[in-house]
């Protein structure tokens, strides 16, 4: 395990102004390596997210025998097709990355060997039945640690996977993608019915790499035994990383922040809808509308915010942004209610408990519910000792919260967690605070 650190956060800031080019999208970066690895030919990836989680995906595929070059301007994956993946000589360590372990299981489900995959102490608590059950139904043999559903998981693949009709019990792009990767290797046509629409990067990349997939509302149809061809890709900026600066620009006095090249796939833009519903000043310019590559410049400025309700089909469109949205709500007048978000309990940490506890320490008025939280605004924040719980998004949210603190200091434990998705986060915040 990497060393733990604590640090004194930047506090008491106003006048945040400037431009940030946020790092590459995490979900797309993972998938670009995976498709590159199973495709035939070279895949060249620009603006790849070089953060711990995506580097875990690179390491995993190197252990499976794929040559991946990390060049200054791009990542080059030398794919030789599904059958070139080889049994690794050791168990694969995917660190903190839920996306890596779950999608990888879908790929391994159709391979002719057995692999053990493990991660850090957060991964060891994350539920895997949601992936193992459908993959085992298709003919793979996946097992968790000592009869549980928890990692380390061992996946014994099968070259005769069968297609499945799968009605998803949870709204999860990771589960959907794991089943899609297995279905691409299976005999017959798979149908997946989503509970709610979740991020659709896997579907877009299947097409981009030359495969076929049919999407009709919540129903997805996919034929098995598909092969892919290497591609050139440019990953847009991650809206989930941009979200921290959107909120900073909205809640800090006299601020205006421009975020360039932010990915705007509609399955990811729930936070923009919420900001607008809360009366936030947000504009989008320089939009590129090419399918699967939607991106634009998002500009936010200090706003008089009002509380709102966030629930239902909106939740998967902003699931990773809920910690920073909770902070936003502490600065709005009136009540904000977040519900239908019980999935927050099984993220890198229990994000309902973490957000409620740490923001309460800083003076927020916020209550946990079974499936979300209720936030009363508008509350001033004060200093205190807080922790990220090893969760990157909790750590980044707390730094943005600290900027509002006018009395006392804020000490963040486990600040190293931010490198999971945004290694230069603190430097980028500092660049706006001149
Ligand atoms: C992701 C899906 C979401 C999200 C995670 C990334 C993906 O997880 O929270 O950060 O890339 O597919 P779930 O599928 O568990 O909702």
GROMACS .gro file of N, CA, C and O in nm, residues 273-281 303-310 325 328-337 375 377-378:
model
  124
  273UNK      N    1  -2.735   1.984  -1.523
  273UNK     CA    2  -2.880   2.003  -1.504
  273UNK      C    3  -2.909   2.049  -1.361
  273UNK      O    4  -2.993   2.136  -1.338
  274UNK      N    5  -2.838   1.990  -1.264
  274UNK     CA    6  -2.861   2.028  -1.124
  274UNK      C    7  -2.816   2.173  -1.099
  274UNK      O    8  -2.887   2.251  -1.035
  275UNK      N    9  -2.702   2.210  -1.152
  275UNK     CA   10  -2.653   2.348  -1.133
  275UNK      C   11  -2.755   2.447  -1.190
  275UNK      O   12  -2.787   2.549  -1.129
  276UNK      N   13  -2.809   2.413  -1.307
  276UNK     CA   14  -2.909   2.504  -1.367
  276UNK      C   15  -3.034   2.510  -1.280
  276UNK      O   16  -3.089   2.617  -1.257
  277UNK      N   17  -3.078   2.393  -1.229
  277UNK     CA   18  -3.197   2.390  -1.144
  277UNK      C   19  -3.174   2.470  -1.015
  277UNK      O   20  -3.269   2.521  -0.956
  278UNK      N   21  -3.048   2.480  -0.973
  278UNK     CA   22  -3.016   2.553  -0.849
  278UNK      C   23  -2.987   2.700  -0.877
  278UNK      O   24  -2.941   2.773  -0.789
  279UNK      N   25  -3.011   2.742  -1.001
  279UNK     CA   26  -2.992   2.882  -1.038
  279UNK      C   27  -2.845   2.922  -1.053
  279UNK      O   28  -2.809   3.039  -1.042
  280UNK      N   29  -2.758   2.823  -1.080
  280UNK     CA   30  -2.616   2.852  -1.098
  280UNK      C   31  -2.589   2.913  -1.236
  280UNK      O   32  -2.655   2.879  -1.334
  281UNK      N   33  -2.489   3.002  -1.239
  281UNK     CA   34  -2.451   3.066  -1.365
  281UNK      C   35  -2.350   2.975  -1.435
  281UNK      O   36  -2.236   2.961  -1.389
  303UNK      N   37  -2.269   3.252  -0.785
  303UNK     CA   38  -2.414   3.251  -0.805
  303UNK      C   39  -2.490   3.253  -0.673
  303UNK      O   40  -2.440   3.209  -0.570
  304UNK      N   41  -2.615   3.301  -0.681
  304UNK     CA   42  -2.710   3.294  -0.569
  304UNK      C   43  -2.786   3.165  -0.589
  304UNK      O   44  -2.874   3.156  -0.675
  305UNK      N   45  -2.753   3.063  -0.512
  305UNK     CA   46  -2.806   2.929  -0.539
  305UNK      C   47  -2.930   2.900  -0.454
  305UNK      O   48  -2.943   2.950  -0.343
  306UNK      N   49  -3.017   2.812  -0.509
  306UNK     CA   50  -3.133   2.767  -0.432
  306UNK      C   51  -3.132   2.614  -0.425
  306UNK      O   52  -3.084   2.547  -0.518
  307UNK      N   53  -3.187   2.560  -0.318
  307UNK     CA   54  -3.191   2.414  -0.298
  307UNK      C   55  -3.277   2.345  -0.404
  307UNK      O   56  -3.357   2.408  -0.473
  308UNK      N   57  -3.259   2.213  -0.415
  308UNK     CA   58  -3.334   2.137  -0.516
  308UNK      C   59  -3.353   1.993  -0.468
  308UNK      O   60  -3.305   1.957  -0.361
  309UNK      N   61  -3.423   1.911  -0.549
  309UNK     CA   62  -3.433   1.769  -0.519
  309UNK      C   63  -3.366   1.691  -0.632
  309UNK      O   64  -3.385   1.722  -0.749
  310UNK      N   65  -3.288   1.591  -0.596
  310UNK     CA   66  -3.215   1.511  -0.696
  310UNK      C   67  -3.251   1.366  -0.672
  310UNK      O   68  -3.224   1.313  -0.562
  325UNK      N   69  -2.173   1.787  -0.503
  325UNK     CA   70  -2.306   1.849  -0.509
  325UNK      C   71  -2.358   1.874  -0.366
  325UNK      O   72  -2.423   1.975  -0.339
  328UNK      N   73  -2.210   2.189  -0.264
  328UNK     CA   74  -2.280   2.298  -0.335
  328UNK      C   75  -2.409   2.332  -0.261
  328UNK      O   76  -2.441   2.450  -0.239
  329UNK      N   77  -2.481   2.228  -0.218
  329UNK     CA   78  -2.610   2.249  -0.152
  329UNK      C   79  -2.595   2.319  -0.018
  329UNK      O   80  -2.686   2.390   0.026
  330UNK      N   81  -2.479   2.303   0.049
  330UNK     CA   82  -2.461   2.374   0.177
  330UNK      C   83  -2.457   2.526   0.156
  330UNK      O   84  -2.477   2.602   0.249
  331UNK      N   85  -2.433   2.569   0.032
  331UNK     CA   86  -2.423   2.713   0.002
  331UNK      C   87  -2.544   2.766  -0.072
  331UNK      O   88  -2.544   2.879  -0.122
  332UNK      N   89  -2.649   2.683  -0.083
  332UNK     CA   90  -2.773   2.727  -0.147
  332UNK      C   91  -2.873   2.763  -0.037
  332UNK      O   92  -2.867   2.708   0.072
  333UNK      N   93  -2.966   2.853  -0.068
  333UNK     CA   94  -3.070   2.879   0.033
  333UNK      C   95  -3.175   2.770   0.023
  333UNK      O   96  -3.211   2.726  -0.086
  334UNK      N   97  -3.221   2.726   0.140
  334UNK     CA   98  -3.325   2.622   0.143
  334UNK      C   99  -3.265   2.484   0.148
  334UNK      O  100  -3.144   2.466   0.163
  335UNK      N  101  -3.356   2.387   0.133
  335UNK     CA  102  -3.320   2.246   0.155
  335UNK      C  103  -3.287   2.179   0.022
  335UNK      O  104  -3.356   2.205  -0.076
  336UNK      N  105  -3.187   2.092   0.023
  336UNK     CA  106  -3.164   2.005  -0.094
  336UNK      C  107  -3.181   1.861  -0.048
  336UNK      O  108  -3.127   1.821   0.056
  337UNK      N  109  -3.259   1.786  -0.124
  337UNK     CA  110  -3.284   1.645  -0.090
  337UNK      C  111  -3.223   1.558  -0.200
  337UNK      O  112  -3.251   1.577  -0.319
  375UNK      N  113  -2.973   1.829   0.295
  375UNK     CA  114  -2.877   1.935   0.326
  375UNK      C  115  -2.954   2.066   0.343
  375UNK      O  116  -3.036   2.103   0.259
  377UNK      N  117  -2.933   2.471   0.371
  377UNK     CA  118  -2.843   2.582   0.343
  377UNK      C  119  -2.904   2.711   0.394
  377UNK      O  120  -3.019   2.711   0.435
  378UNK      N  121  -2.832   2.815   0.393
  378UNK     CA  122  -2.693   2.827   0.355
  378UNK      C  123  -2.610   2.835   0.483
  378UNK      O  124  -2.643   2.914   0.572
   0.00000   0.00000   0.00000
